[in-house]
mmCIF file of C-alpha atoms in Angstrom:
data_model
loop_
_atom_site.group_PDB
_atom_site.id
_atom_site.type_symbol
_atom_site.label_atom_id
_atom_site.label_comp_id
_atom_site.label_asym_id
_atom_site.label_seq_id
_atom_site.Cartn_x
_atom_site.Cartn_y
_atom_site.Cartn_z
ATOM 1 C CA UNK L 1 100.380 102.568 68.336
ATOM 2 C CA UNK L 2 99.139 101.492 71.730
ATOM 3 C CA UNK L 3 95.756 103.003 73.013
ATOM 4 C CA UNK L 4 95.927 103.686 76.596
ATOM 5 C CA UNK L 5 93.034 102.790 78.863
ATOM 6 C CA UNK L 6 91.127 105.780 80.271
ATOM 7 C CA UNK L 7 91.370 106.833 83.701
ATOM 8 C CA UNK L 8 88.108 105.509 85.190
ATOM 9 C CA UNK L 9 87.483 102.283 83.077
ATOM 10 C CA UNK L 10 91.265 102.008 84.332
ATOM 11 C CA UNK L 11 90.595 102.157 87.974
ATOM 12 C CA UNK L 12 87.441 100.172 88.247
ATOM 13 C CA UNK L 13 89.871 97.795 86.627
ATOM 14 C CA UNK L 14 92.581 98.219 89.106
ATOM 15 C CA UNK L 15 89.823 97.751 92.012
ATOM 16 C CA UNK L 16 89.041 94.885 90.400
ATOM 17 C CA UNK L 17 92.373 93.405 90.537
ATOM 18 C CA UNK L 18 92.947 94.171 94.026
ATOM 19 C CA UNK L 19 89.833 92.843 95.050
ATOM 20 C CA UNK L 20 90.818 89.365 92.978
ATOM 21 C CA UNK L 21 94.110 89.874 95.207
ATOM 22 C CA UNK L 22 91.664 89.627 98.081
ATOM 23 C CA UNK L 23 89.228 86.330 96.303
ATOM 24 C CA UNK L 24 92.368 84.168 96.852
ATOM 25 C CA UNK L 25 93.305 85.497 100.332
ATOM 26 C CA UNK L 26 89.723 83.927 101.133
ATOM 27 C CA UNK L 27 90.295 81.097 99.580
ATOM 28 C CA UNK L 28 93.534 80.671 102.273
ATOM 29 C CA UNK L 29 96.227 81.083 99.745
ATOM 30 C CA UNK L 30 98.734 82.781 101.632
ATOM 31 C CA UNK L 31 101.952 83.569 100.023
ATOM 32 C CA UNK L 32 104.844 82.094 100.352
ATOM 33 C CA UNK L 33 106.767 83.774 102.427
ATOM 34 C CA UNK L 34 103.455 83.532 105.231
ATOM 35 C CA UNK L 35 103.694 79.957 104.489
ATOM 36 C CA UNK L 36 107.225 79.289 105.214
ATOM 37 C CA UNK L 37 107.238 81.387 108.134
ATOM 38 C CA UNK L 38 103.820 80.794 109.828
ATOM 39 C CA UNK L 39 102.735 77.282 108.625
ATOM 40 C CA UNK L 40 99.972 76.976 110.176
ATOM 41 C CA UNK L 41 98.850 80.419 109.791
ATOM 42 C CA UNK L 42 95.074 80.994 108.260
ATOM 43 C CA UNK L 43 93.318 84.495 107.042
ATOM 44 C CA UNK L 44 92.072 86.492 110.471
ATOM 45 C CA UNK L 45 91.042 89.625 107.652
ATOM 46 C CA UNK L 46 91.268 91.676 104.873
ATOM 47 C CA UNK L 47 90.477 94.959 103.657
ATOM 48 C CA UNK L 48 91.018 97.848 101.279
ATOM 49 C CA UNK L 49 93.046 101.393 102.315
ATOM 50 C CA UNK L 50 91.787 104.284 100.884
ATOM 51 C CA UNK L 51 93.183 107.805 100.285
ATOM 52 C CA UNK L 52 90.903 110.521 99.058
ATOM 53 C CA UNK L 53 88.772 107.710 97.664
ATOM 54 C CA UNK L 54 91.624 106.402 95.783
ATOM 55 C CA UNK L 55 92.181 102.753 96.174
ATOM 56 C CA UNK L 56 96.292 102.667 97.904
ATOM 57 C CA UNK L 57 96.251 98.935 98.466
ATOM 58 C CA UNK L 58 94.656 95.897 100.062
ATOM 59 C CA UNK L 59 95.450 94.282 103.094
ATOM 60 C CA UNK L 60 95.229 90.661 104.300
ATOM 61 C CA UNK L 61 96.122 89.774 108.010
ATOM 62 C CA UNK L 62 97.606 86.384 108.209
ATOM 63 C CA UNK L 63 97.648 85.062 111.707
ATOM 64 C CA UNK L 64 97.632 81.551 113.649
ATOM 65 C CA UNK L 65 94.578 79.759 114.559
ATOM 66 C CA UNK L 66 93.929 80.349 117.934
ATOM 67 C CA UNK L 67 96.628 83.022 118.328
ATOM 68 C CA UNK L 68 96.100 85.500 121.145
ATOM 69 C CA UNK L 69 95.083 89.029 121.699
ATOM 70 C CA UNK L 70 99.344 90.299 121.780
ATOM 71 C CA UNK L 71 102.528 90.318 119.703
ATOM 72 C CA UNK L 72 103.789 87.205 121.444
ATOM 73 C CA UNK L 73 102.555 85.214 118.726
ATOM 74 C CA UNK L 74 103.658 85.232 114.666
ATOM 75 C CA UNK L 75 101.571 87.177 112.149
ATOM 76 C CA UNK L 76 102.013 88.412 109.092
ATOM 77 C CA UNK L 77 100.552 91.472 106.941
ATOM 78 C CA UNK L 78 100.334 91.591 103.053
ATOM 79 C CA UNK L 79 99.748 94.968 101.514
ATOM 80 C CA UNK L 80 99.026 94.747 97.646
ATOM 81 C CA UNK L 81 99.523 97.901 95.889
ATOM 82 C CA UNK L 82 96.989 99.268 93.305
ATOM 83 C CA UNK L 83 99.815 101.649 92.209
ATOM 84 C CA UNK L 84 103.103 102.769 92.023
ATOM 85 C CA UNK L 85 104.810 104.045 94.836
ATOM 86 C CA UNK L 86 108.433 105.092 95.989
ATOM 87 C CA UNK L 87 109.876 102.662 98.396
ATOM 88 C CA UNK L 88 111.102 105.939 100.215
ATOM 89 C CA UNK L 89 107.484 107.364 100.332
ATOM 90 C CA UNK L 90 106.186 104.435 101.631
ATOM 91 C CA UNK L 91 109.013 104.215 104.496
ATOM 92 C CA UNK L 92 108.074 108.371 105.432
ATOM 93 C CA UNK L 93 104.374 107.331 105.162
ATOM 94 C CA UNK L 94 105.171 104.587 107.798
ATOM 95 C CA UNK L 95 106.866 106.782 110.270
ATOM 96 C CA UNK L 96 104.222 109.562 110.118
ATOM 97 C CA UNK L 97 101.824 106.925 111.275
ATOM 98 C CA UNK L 98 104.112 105.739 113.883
ATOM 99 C CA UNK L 99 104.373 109.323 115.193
ATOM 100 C CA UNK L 100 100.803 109.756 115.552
ATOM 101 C CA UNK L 101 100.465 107.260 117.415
ATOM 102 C CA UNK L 102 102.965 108.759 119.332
ATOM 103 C CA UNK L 103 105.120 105.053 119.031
ATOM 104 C CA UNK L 104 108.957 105.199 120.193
ATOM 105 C CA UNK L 105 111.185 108.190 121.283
ATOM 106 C CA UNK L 106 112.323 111.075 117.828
ATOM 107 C CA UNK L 107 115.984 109.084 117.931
ATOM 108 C CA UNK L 108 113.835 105.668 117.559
ATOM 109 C CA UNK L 109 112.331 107.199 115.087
ATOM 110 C CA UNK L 110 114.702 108.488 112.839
ATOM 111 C CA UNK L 111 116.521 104.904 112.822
ATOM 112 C CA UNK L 112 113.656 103.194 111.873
ATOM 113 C CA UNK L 113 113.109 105.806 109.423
ATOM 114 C CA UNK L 114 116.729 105.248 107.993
ATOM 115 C CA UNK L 115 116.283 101.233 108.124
ATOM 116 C CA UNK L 116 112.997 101.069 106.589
ATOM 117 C CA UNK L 117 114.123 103.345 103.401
ATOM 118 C CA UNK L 118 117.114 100.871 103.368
ATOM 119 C CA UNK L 119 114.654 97.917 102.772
ATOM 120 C CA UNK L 120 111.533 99.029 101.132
ATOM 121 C CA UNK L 121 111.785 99.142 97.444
ATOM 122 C CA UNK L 122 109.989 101.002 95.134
ATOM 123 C CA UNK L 123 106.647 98.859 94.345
ATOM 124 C CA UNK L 124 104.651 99.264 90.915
ATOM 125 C CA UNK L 125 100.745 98.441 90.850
ATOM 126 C CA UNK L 126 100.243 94.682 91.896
ATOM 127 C CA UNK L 127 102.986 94.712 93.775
ATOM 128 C CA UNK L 128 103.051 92.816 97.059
ATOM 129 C CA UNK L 129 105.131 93.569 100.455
ATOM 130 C CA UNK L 130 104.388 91.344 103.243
ATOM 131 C CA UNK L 131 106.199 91.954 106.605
ATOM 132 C CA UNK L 132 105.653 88.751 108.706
ATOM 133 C CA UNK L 133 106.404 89.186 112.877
ATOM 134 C CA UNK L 134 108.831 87.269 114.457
ATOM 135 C CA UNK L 135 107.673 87.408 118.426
ATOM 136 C CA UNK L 136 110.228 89.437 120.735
ATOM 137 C CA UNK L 137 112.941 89.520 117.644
ATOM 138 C CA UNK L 138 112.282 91.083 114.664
ATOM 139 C CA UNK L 139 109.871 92.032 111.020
ATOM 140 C CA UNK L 140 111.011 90.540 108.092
ATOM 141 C CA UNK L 141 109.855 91.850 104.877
ATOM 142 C CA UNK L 142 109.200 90.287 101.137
ATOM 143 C CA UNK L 143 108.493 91.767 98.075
ATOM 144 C CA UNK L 144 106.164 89.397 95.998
ATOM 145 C CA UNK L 145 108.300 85.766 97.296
ATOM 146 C CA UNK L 146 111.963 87.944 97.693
ATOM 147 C CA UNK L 147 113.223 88.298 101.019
ATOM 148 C CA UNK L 148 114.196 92.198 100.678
ATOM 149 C CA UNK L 149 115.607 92.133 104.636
ATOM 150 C CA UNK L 150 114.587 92.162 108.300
ATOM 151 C CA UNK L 151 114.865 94.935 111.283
ATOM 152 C CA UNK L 152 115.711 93.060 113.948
ATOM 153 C CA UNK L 153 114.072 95.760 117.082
ATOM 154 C CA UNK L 154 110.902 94.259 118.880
ATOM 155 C CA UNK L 155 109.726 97.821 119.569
ATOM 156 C CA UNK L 156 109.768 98.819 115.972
ATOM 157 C CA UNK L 157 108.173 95.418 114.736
ATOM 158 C CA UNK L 158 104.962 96.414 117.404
ATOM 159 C CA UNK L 159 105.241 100.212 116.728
ATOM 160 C CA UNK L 160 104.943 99.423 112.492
ATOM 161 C CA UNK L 161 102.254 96.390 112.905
ATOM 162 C CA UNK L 162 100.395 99.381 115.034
ATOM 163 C CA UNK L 163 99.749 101.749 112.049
ATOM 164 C CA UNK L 164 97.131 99.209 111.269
ATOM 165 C CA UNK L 165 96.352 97.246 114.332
ATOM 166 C CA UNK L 166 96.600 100.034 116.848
ATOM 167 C CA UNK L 167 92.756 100.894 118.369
ATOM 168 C CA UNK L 168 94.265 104.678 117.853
ATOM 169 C CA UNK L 169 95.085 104.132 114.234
ATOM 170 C CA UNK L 170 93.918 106.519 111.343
ATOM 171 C CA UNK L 171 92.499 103.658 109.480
ATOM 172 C CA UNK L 172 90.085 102.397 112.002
ATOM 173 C CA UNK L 173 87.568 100.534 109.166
ATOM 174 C CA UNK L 174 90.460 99.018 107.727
ATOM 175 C CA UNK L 175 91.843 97.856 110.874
ATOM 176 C CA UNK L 176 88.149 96.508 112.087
ATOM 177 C CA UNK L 177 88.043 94.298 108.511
ATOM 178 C CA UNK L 178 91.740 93.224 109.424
ATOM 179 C CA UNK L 179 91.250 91.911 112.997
ATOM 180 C CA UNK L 180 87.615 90.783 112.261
ATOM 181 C CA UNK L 181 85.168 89.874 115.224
ATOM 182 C CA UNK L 182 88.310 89.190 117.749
ATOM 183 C CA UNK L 183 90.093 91.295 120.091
ATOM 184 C CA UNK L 184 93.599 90.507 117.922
ATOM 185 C CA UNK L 185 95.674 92.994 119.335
ATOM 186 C CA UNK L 186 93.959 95.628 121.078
ATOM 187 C CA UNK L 187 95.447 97.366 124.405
ATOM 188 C CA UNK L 188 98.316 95.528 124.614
ATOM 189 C CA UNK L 189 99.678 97.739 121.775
ATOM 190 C CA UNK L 190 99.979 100.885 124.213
ATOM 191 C CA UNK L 191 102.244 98.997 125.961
ATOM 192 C CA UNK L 192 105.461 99.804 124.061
ATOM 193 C CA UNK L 193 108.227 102.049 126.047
#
């Protein structure tokens, strides 16, 4: 019979994990699919999301090393979950946030809805989904190393990178820990049509 760990000594373990997650982001291993895309690309930050206390997942921003303060340059953003989630949960959560920041016109919003719940898979804890930004083309997203598809719509790549970028967003610690001491991406965001 297998004993199940106890909800607290469970999550201080799970915290634990993610936070390793985090260790080897500082030490500049970026996954694979940052290093096939982005070369050259080096940690900018890297934080933890919280809901309620509850740790969601962590966060690394991947970007190049001198990159500027706009989307005309590559980045990439690995989120690595500290629990299980439904990939169709995750896609609603994504377009909430891109509502409130007010972030592309209802009918925009309702495709990328449809195209996100297309792509994003269900993720269990220690799961990792990295979208990487392709300048004026497109997001490609990974699970892990898998290529699970891209969304080829400039607007959308700047209007999902702004749930956690955005100066507006509802995770403003998080974002601060992402983008570290440097303007990465601040005004320029409100830009979008």
């Amino acid at each position: 019979m297998k004993s199940r760990v106890s909800g607290p000594i469970r999550r201080i373990a799970l915290a634990v994990a993610v936070l390793l997650c985090l260790d080897g982001a500082f030490a500049g291993n970026a996954p694979s699919p940052v290093r096939e895309e982005i070369p050259q690309a080096v940690l900018r930050g890297s934080g933890t999301y919280r809901w309620f206390g509850m740790v969601i997942y962590g966060a690394v921003l991947w970007t190049l090393p001198d990159s500027g303060s706009d989307f005309n340059h590559p980045f990439a953003l690995e989120l690595t979950y500290a629990r299980d989630l439904q990939g169709r949960k995750i896609a609603e959560a994504s377009i909430e946030e891109i509502r409130k920041l007010k972030l592309g016109t209802a009918a925009k919003q309702e495709r990328w809805l449809t195209q996100m719940k297309a792509i994003f898979p269900d993720v269990k804890e220690g799961s990792r989904i990295t979208g990487v930004h392709i300048p004026g083309e497109a997001i490609r997203f990974y699970l892990n190393d898998k290529f699970l598809g891209e969304i080829r719509d400039p607007e959308f790549a700047r209007s999902f990178f702004s749930i956690w970028l955005d100066e507006n967003t509802s995770a403003p610690d998080l974002r601060n820990k992402l983008i570290g001491k440097t303007s990465f991406l601040t005004s320029s965001l409100r830009t979008v049509s």
